[in-house]
Amino acid sequence: MNSPLINVAGLKTYFPIRKGVFSRVAGHVRAVDDVSFQIAEGETLGLVGESGCGKTTAGRSILKLVRPTAGEIRFGQADVRASRGANLRRLRRDMQIVFQDPYGSLNPRMTVRSIVEEGLIVHQQGNRRKRLEVVNRTLEQVGLDPTYINRYPHEFSGGQRQRICVARALALNPRFMVLDEPISALDVSIQSQIINLLVELRQQYNLTYLFISHDLSVVEYISDRVAVMYLGEIVETATSAELYGNPLHPYTHALLSSAPTMDPARRRKRIILQGDVPSPIDPPPGCRFHPRCPLAMDICKQQPPRELNLAGHQVRCHAVEQELGSGGDASQL
């Protein structure tokens, strides 16, 4: 694996809950709670989990669009959390994001040219003629006709709008992109086109992606490695082939069992999780998954599981650790 381009260690992002006349802090929403991972240059890391588990907050925290509470975020050798002003602006040339909603993330009063050119102006890239050349070239790269530059977002379909969003991110020639559920708001017929476009751009420009999604089949297709997130924590990380072929954590088993497949050999017995997702304001002690876990033991309710590293396959689960300690096969859990 190449050297890490993104290094996240102990990332925490809490949102205060204020109550009363004086808006005193009465608690915190622990959206991201002690998350660590690395992404190598040219790699795609998929981040999956239920809605509300903290995936989007983690992605935005890396770019400092949301201010992290604690932890370390490094882009190459640069400390993102410590960067301010001009230093942070320079970093953001190399770190871009494509948002989930192509309708809400484009200013309806700006033309396509203004949208794609805006980043070039902010970062003082070239004169007007050079910027126009970049806009035209970038639109061609994402599959749009450069003659569209004077049109407005409402004149385009959802898939075309998302291509404009990708062009806006690509115009600055970044090295790293956060893709925050970039196809979830699109028609199924358009989703594959956008995914293939992202794969082509990654290969052409050696881009590094953090791909956030709840669509497990898409994550398997586009990702080199996959991290599974539950209630603000990462519970399992492995290569895409390893995670889908040999999941270890009970939560990962449940997620994969819910994914539809046309291949009879890959169909899994459906696992229905009981109960609701606990509140991130007051997460349960021990393993956060234990109130819904079919394999929960007494220790799960008392102690957080430690991370096990099994030849590059990381998992946090007392049941897996116990099974391995007894000489059993954790894949059969």
Tab-separated table of C-alpha atoms in Angstrom:
chain	number	residue	atom	x	y	z
A	1	MET	CA	0.000	0.000	0.000
A	2	ASN	CA	1.212	3.520	-0.774
A	3	SER	CA	2.128	5.934	2.022
A	4	PRO	CA	-0.896	7.488	3.794
A	5	LEU	CA	-2.186	10.698	2.279
A	6	ILE	CA	-4.878	11.039	4.955
A	7	ASN	CA	-4.102	10.058	8.547
A	8	VAL	CA	-6.918	10.395	11.095
A	9	ALA	CA	-6.222	9.495	14.734
A	10	GLY	CA	-8.615	9.718	17.677
A	11	LEU	CA	-11.039	12.013	15.829
A	12	LYS	CA	-13.916	13.287	17.956
A	13	THR	CA	-16.626	15.694	16.842
A	14	TYR	CA	-19.193	16.615	19.487
A	15	PHE	CA	-22.086	19.045	19.113
A	16	PRO	CA	-23.207	20.867	22.282
A	17	ILE	CA	-26.821	20.704	23.452
A	18	ARG	CA	-27.849	24.016	24.998
A	19	LYS	CA	-30.819	24.491	27.283
A	20	GLY	CA	-32.363	27.182	29.436
A	21	VAL	CA	-32.468	30.943	29.299
A	22	PHE	CA	-28.669	31.215	29.416
A	23	SER	CA	-28.105	28.464	26.831
A	24	ARG	CA	-25.948	26.435	29.149
A	25	VAL	CA	-24.414	23.277	27.713
A	26	ALA	CA	-26.483	20.373	29.052
A	27	GLY	CA	-24.779	17.622	27.064
A	28	HIS	CA	-23.197	16.703	23.751
A	29	VAL	CA	-24.150	14.755	20.651
A	30	ARG	CA	-21.173	12.446	20.101
A	31	ALA	CA	-21.435	12.327	16.329
A	32	VAL	CA	-17.876	11.043	15.846
A	33	ASP	CA	-16.205	9.445	18.850
A	34	ASP	CA	-12.566	8.347	18.708
A	35	VAL	CA	-12.310	7.386	15.030
A	36	SER	CA	-8.962	6.470	13.460
A	37	PHE	CA	-8.100	5.424	9.898
A	38	GLN	CA	-5.648	6.026	7.066
A	39	ILE	CA	-6.147	6.442	3.338
A	40	ALA	CA	-3.221	5.796	1.034
A	41	GLU	CA	-2.568	7.995	-1.968
A	42	GLY	CA	-4.626	6.778	-4.913
A	43	GLU	CA	-6.833	4.618	-2.680
A	44	THR	CA	-10.608	4.681	-2.183
A	45	LEU	CA	-11.842	4.062	1.357
A	46	GLY	CA	-15.561	3.308	1.602
A	47	LEU	CA	-17.332	4.416	4.783
A	48	VAL	CA	-20.632	2.643	5.419
A	49	GLY	CA	-23.233	2.450	8.164
A	50	GLU	CA	-26.822	3.290	9.040
A	51	SER	CA	-28.171	6.814	8.674
A	52	GLY	CA	-27.094	8.950	11.623
A	53	CYS	CA	-23.987	6.918	12.465
A	54	GLY	CA	-21.633	9.871	11.843
A	55	LYS	CA	-20.323	9.160	8.338
A	56	THR	CA	-20.980	12.617	6.908
A	57	THR	CA	-19.707	14.384	10.042
A	58	ALA	CA	-16.476	12.392	9.833
A	59	GLY	CA	-15.977	13.411	6.203
A	60	ARG	CA	-16.677	17.072	6.866
A	61	SER	CA	-14.456	17.054	9.955
A	62	ILE	CA	-11.488	15.899	7.850
A	63	LEU	CA	-11.932	18.974	5.638
A	64	LYS	CA	-12.590	21.130	8.703
A	65	LEU	CA	-15.986	22.131	7.330
A	66	VAL	CA	-17.112	21.006	10.783
A	67	ARG	CA	-14.749	21.879	13.637
A	68	PRO	CA	-13.453	18.688	15.298
A	69	THR	CA	-13.488	18.508	19.091
A	70	ALA	CA	-10.326	16.425	19.448
A	71	GLY	CA	-7.964	14.190	17.547
A	72	GLU	CA	-5.404	14.514	14.782
A	73	ILE	CA	-6.038	14.980	11.049
A	74	ARG	CA	-3.041	14.980	8.731
A	75	PHE	CA	-3.001	15.562	4.993
A	76	GLY	CA	0.453	14.362	4.006
A	77	GLN	CA	2.652	16.135	6.545
A	78	ALA	CA	0.233	19.024	7.127
A	79	ASP	CA	-1.784	19.243	10.349
A	80	VAL	CA	-5.317	20.103	9.194
A	81	ARG	CA	-6.697	20.809	12.676
A	82	ALA	CA	-3.926	23.302	13.429
A	83	SER	CA	-4.150	25.066	10.054
A	84	ARG	CA	-5.696	28.531	9.938
A	85	GLY	CA	-6.266	31.289	7.399
A	86	ALA	CA	-4.007	31.154	4.353
A	87	ASN	CA	-2.508	27.781	5.347
A	88	LEU	CA	-5.952	26.178	5.519
A	89	ARG	CA	-6.940	27.806	2.229
A	90	ARG	CA	-3.884	26.286	0.535
A	91	LEU	CA	-4.761	22.855	1.934
A	92	ARG	CA	-8.294	23.108	0.617
A	93	ARG	CA	-7.031	23.427	-2.936
A	94	ASP	CA	-5.992	19.790	-2.601
A	95	MET	CA	-9.022	18.648	-0.548
A	96	GLN	CA	-12.457	18.918	-2.135
A	97	ILE	CA	-15.943	17.557	-1.485
A	98	VAL	CA	-18.928	16.464	-3.583
A	99	PHE	CA	-22.131	16.803	-1.580
A	100	GLN	CA	-25.075	14.419	-1.509
A	101	ASP	CA	-27.733	16.743	-2.906
A	102	PRO	CA	-26.940	18.139	-6.389
A	103	TYR	CA	-30.040	20.332	-6.129
A	104	GLY	CA	-29.201	22.037	-2.841
A	105	SER	CA	-25.418	22.317	-3.290
A	106	LEU	CA	-25.557	24.517	-6.415
A	107	ASN	CA	-26.417	28.214	-6.226
A	108	PRO	CA	-29.468	28.672	-8.511
A	109	ARG	CA	-28.403	32.254	-9.278
A	110	MET	CA	-24.998	31.298	-10.641
A	111	THR	CA	-24.235	30.039	-14.136
A	112	VAL	CA	-22.274	26.841	-14.690
A	113	ARG	CA	-19.213	28.898	-15.523
A	114	SER	CA	-19.480	30.890	-12.287
A	115	ILE	CA	-19.946	27.712	-10.226
A	116	VAL	CA	-16.944	25.884	-11.660
A	117	GLU	CA	-14.786	29.011	-11.837
A	118	GLU	CA	-15.482	30.173	-8.279
A	119	GLY	CA	-12.763	28.046	-6.673
A	120	LEU	CA	-10.212	29.210	-9.241
A	121	ILE	CA	-11.021	32.829	-8.399
A	122	VAL	CA	-10.834	32.248	-4.635
A	123	HIS	CA	-7.436	30.591	-4.986
A	124	GLN	CA	-6.249	33.147	-7.557
A	125	GLN	CA	-5.607	30.612	-10.298
A	126	GLY	CA	-4.796	32.247	-13.645
A	127	ASN	CA	-6.412	35.147	-15.480
A	128	ARG	CA	-9.918	35.232	-16.928
A	129	ARG	CA	-8.904	33.544	-20.191
A	130	LYS	CA	-6.974	30.770	-18.427
A	131	ARG	CA	-9.857	30.155	-16.026
A	132	LEU	CA	-12.284	29.840	-18.942
A	133	GLU	CA	-9.999	27.238	-20.517
A	134	VAL	CA	-9.958	25.273	-17.263
A	135	VAL	CA	-13.770	25.460	-16.979
A	136	ASN	CA	-14.261	24.213	-20.541
A	137	ARG	CA	-11.720	21.425	-20.132
A	138	THR	CA	-13.168	20.314	-16.782
A	139	LEU	CA	-16.718	20.204	-18.142
A	140	GLU	CA	-15.518	17.983	-20.987
A	141	GLN	CA	-13.784	15.699	-18.484
A	142	VAL	CA	-17.029	15.110	-16.590
A	143	GLY	CA	-19.035	14.528	-19.777
A	144	LEU	CA	-20.744	17.902	-20.214
A	145	ASP	CA	-20.814	20.120	-23.289
A	146	PRO	CA	-18.732	23.305	-22.687
A	147	THR	CA	-21.427	25.295	-24.491
A	148	TYR	CA	-23.517	24.856	-21.323
A	149	ILE	CA	-21.389	27.351	-19.368
A	150	ASN	CA	-23.971	30.145	-19.481
A	151	ARG	CA	-26.872	27.995	-18.318
A	152	TYR	CA	-28.249	27.828	-14.772
A	153	PRO	CA	-28.634	24.725	-12.540
A	154	HIS	CA	-32.414	24.505	-12.995
A	155	GLU	CA	-31.875	23.795	-16.698
A	156	PHE	CA	-30.162	20.471	-15.962
A	157	SER	CA	-31.214	17.005	-14.837
A	158	GLY	CA	-30.084	15.538	-11.518
A	159	GLY	CA	-27.267	13.549	-13.106
A	160	GLN	CA	-26.018	16.599	-15.015
A	161	ARG	CA	-26.100	18.692	-11.842
A	162	GLN	CA	-23.980	16.134	-10.041
A	163	ARG	CA	-21.512	16.241	-12.928
A	164	ILE	CA	-21.335	20.015	-12.408
A	165	CYS	CA	-20.616	19.391	-8.716
A	166	VAL	CA	-17.828	16.983	-9.661
A	167	ALA	CA	-16.448	19.549	-12.139
A	168	ARG	CA	-16.446	22.215	-9.427
A	169	ALA	CA	-14.391	19.945	-7.171
A	170	LEU	CA	-12.100	18.813	-9.997
A	171	ALA	CA	-11.297	22.284	-11.359
A	172	LEU	CA	-8.647	22.935	-8.695
A	173	ASN	CA	-6.855	19.676	-9.532
A	174	PRO	CA	-7.199	18.240	-6.008
A	175	ARG	CA	-5.443	15.186	-4.611
A	176	PHE	CA	-8.190	14.108	-2.198
A	177	MET	CA	-11.981	14.169	-2.495
A	178	VAL	CA	-14.726	13.400	0.007
A	179	LEU	CA	-17.683	11.915	-1.873
A	180	ASP	CA	-20.646	12.252	0.473
A	181	GLU	CA	-23.306	9.858	-0.882
A	182	PRO	CA	-22.861	11.359	-4.370
A	183	ILE	CA	-25.469	9.141	-6.067
A	184	SER	CA	-28.167	8.640	-3.409
A	185	ALA	CA	-30.317	11.510	-4.745
A	186	LEU	CA	-30.130	10.313	-8.361
A	187	ASP	CA	-32.258	7.965	-10.443
A	188	VAL	CA	-30.965	4.394	-10.542
A	189	SER	CA	-30.382	4.697	-14.304
A	190	ILE	CA	-27.992	7.624	-13.714
A	191	GLN	CA	-26.149	6.255	-10.684
A	192	SER	CA	-23.920	3.874	-12.643
A	193	GLN	CA	-22.861	6.687	-14.999
A	194	ILE	CA	-21.689	8.865	-12.110
A	195	ILE	CA	-19.911	5.966	-10.398
A	196	ASN	CA	-18.081	5.048	-13.614
A	197	LEU	CA	-17.140	8.705	-14.081
A	198	LEU	CA	-15.633	8.809	-10.569
A	199	VAL	CA	-13.681	5.610	-11.234
A	200	GLU	CA	-12.311	6.997	-14.514
A	201	LEU	CA	-11.286	10.287	-12.892
A	202	ARG	CA	-9.551	8.464	-10.067
A	203	GLN	CA	-7.528	6.366	-12.507
A	204	GLN	CA	-6.718	9.313	-14.748
A	205	TYR	CA	-5.586	11.723	-11.999
A	206	ASN	CA	-4.533	9.299	-9.234
A	207	LEU	CA	-7.188	10.772	-6.948
A	208	THR	CA	-7.751	9.627	-3.387
A	209	TYR	CA	-11.379	9.180	-2.289
A	210	LEU	CA	-13.311	8.871	0.940
A	211	PHE	CA	-16.532	7.404	-0.431
A	212	ILE	CA	-19.427	7.738	2.025
A	213	SER	CA	-22.521	5.696	1.255
A	214	HIS	CA	-25.170	3.351	2.595
A	215	ASP	CA	-25.371	1.481	-0.728
A	216	LEU	CA	-23.238	-1.587	-0.013
A	217	SER	CA	-23.108	-2.854	-3.613
A	218	VAL	CA	-21.749	0.477	-4.863
A	219	VAL	CA	-19.200	0.637	-2.040
A	220	GLU	CA	-17.977	-2.852	-2.915
A	221	TYR	CA	-17.532	-1.852	-6.569
A	222	ILE	CA	-15.651	1.406	-6.051
A	223	SER	CA	-13.669	0.863	-2.829
A	224	ASP	CA	-10.275	-0.691	-2.166
A	225	ARG	CA	-10.971	-0.856	1.571
A	226	VAL	CA	-14.180	-0.458	3.581
A	227	ALA	CA	-14.745	0.881	7.109
A	228	VAL	CA	-18.006	0.081	8.908
A	229	MET	CA	-19.286	2.757	11.282
A	230	TYR	CA	-21.808	2.398	14.098
A	231	LEU	CA	-22.929	5.170	16.464
A	232	GLY	CA	-19.844	7.323	15.975
A	233	GLU	CA	-17.286	4.506	16.054
A	234	ILE	CA	-15.595	2.353	13.423
A	235	VAL	CA	-16.231	-1.287	14.296
A	236	GLU	CA	-14.579	-3.068	11.361
A	237	THR	CA	-12.140	-2.252	8.549
A	238	ALA	CA	-10.825	-4.528	5.816
A	239	THR	CA	-10.173	-4.714	2.109
A	240	SER	CA	-13.346	-4.740	0.062
A	241	ALA	CA	-12.923	-8.380	-0.942
A	242	GLU	CA	-12.162	-9.469	2.616
A	243	LEU	CA	-15.005	-7.548	4.255
A	244	TYR	CA	-17.661	-8.749	1.812
A	245	GLY	CA	-16.311	-12.289	1.704
A	246	ASN	CA	-15.473	-12.729	5.388
A	247	PRO	CA	-17.249	-10.192	7.628
A	248	LEU	CA	-16.478	-10.611	11.338
A	249	HIS	CA	-18.486	-8.052	13.301
A	250	PRO	CA	-22.168	-8.928	13.956
A	251	TYR	CA	-23.201	-5.455	12.773
A	252	THR	CA	-21.384	-5.981	9.460
A	253	HIS	CA	-23.138	-9.339	9.081
A	254	ALA	CA	-26.508	-7.605	9.565
A	255	LEU	CA	-25.685	-4.859	7.054
A	256	LEU	CA	-24.562	-7.290	4.377
A	257	SER	CA	-27.575	-9.539	4.916
A	258	SER	CA	-29.826	-6.595	4.055
A	259	ALA	CA	-28.106	-5.916	0.711
A	260	PRO	CA	-30.024	-7.388	-2.254
A	261	THR	CA	-28.062	-9.558	-4.686
A	262	MET	CA	-28.826	-11.415	-7.916
A	263	ASP	CA	-26.150	-14.033	-7.202
A	264	PRO	CA	-27.676	-17.024	-5.346
A	265	ALA	CA	-24.221	-17.995	-4.060
A	266	ARG	CA	-23.872	-14.664	-2.248
A	267	ARG	CA	-27.311	-14.486	-0.660
A	268	ARG	CA	-27.224	-14.380	3.124
A	269	LYS	CA	-29.797	-15.265	5.719
A	270	ARG	CA	-31.553	-12.010	6.612
A	271	ILE	CA	-30.593	-10.741	10.065
A	272	ILE	CA	-33.216	-8.479	11.637
A	273	LEU	CA	-31.693	-6.289	14.349
A	274	GLN	CA	-33.925	-5.788	17.365
A	275	GLY	CA	-34.538	-2.424	19.014
A	276	ASP	CA	-33.647	1.094	17.958
A	277	VAL	CA	-30.262	2.729	17.490
A	278	PRO	CA	-29.219	4.193	20.876
A	279	SER	CA	-28.921	7.954	21.247
A	280	PRO	CA	-25.508	9.480	20.448
A	281	ILE	CA	-26.191	11.873	23.338
A	282	ASP	CA	-25.985	9.039	25.864
A	283	PRO	CA	-24.456	5.967	24.169
A	284	PRO	CA	-24.595	2.668	26.081
A	285	PRO	CA	-21.558	1.583	28.136
A	286	GLY	CA	-19.217	-1.098	26.903
A	287	CYS	CA	-19.775	-2.063	23.284
A	288	ARG	CA	-22.247	0.379	21.757
A	289	PHE	CA	-23.792	-2.351	19.644
A	290	HIS	CA	-24.596	-4.687	22.549
A	291	PRO	CA	-28.288	-3.629	23.011
A	292	ARG	CA	-29.014	-4.912	19.482
A	293	CYS	CA	-26.389	-7.639	19.144
A	294	PRO	CA	-27.524	-11.289	18.989
A	295	LEU	CA	-24.128	-12.368	20.392
A	296	ALA	CA	-23.992	-9.933	23.334
A	297	MET	CA	-22.368	-11.187	26.557
A	298	ASP	CA	-21.980	-9.659	30.000
A	299	ILE	CA	-18.550	-8.259	29.139
A	300	CYS	CA	-20.078	-6.429	26.157
A	301	LYS	CA	-22.198	-4.375	28.560
A	302	GLN	CA	-19.213	-3.407	30.713
A	303	GLN	CA	-16.043	-2.970	28.632
A	304	PRO	CA	-15.508	-1.398	25.208
A	305	PRO	CA	-13.918	-4.002	22.909
A	306	ARG	CA	-10.316	-3.494	21.913
A	307	GLU	CA	-9.269	-3.415	18.277
A	308	LEU	CA	-8.065	-6.716	16.881
A	309	ASN	CA	-5.771	-6.628	13.859
A	310	LEU	CA	-6.038	-9.873	11.934
A	311	ALA	CA	-3.601	-9.555	9.020
A	312	GLY	CA	-4.945	-6.152	8.016
A	313	HIS	CA	-8.551	-6.924	8.992
A	314	GLN	CA	-9.414	-4.750	12.018
A	315	VAL	CA	-12.471	-5.479	14.156
A	316	ARG	CA	-13.773	-4.450	17.579
A	317	CYS	CA	-15.869	-7.267	19.062
A	318	HIS	CA	-15.690	-9.300	22.280
A	319	ALA	CA	-17.401	-12.274	20.602
A	320	VAL	CA	-14.784	-12.372	17.843
A	321	GLU	CA	-11.954	-12.084	20.377
A	322	GLN	CA	-13.425	-14.880	22.506
A	323	GLU	CA	-13.896	-17.138	19.479
A	324	LEU	CA	-10.320	-16.576	18.323
A	325	GLY	CA	-9.035	-17.118	21.865
A	326	SER	CA	-10.774	-20.490	22.007
A	327	GLY	CA	-9.235	-21.514	18.701
A	328	GLY	CA	-12.490	-21.213	16.775
A	329	ASP	CA	-13.246	-19.642	13.402
A	330	ALA	CA	-14.530	-16.084	13.881
A	331	SER	CA	-15.979	-16.069	10.358
A	332	GLN	CA	-18.621	-18.547	11.530
A	333	LEU	CA	-20.052	-16.124	14.102
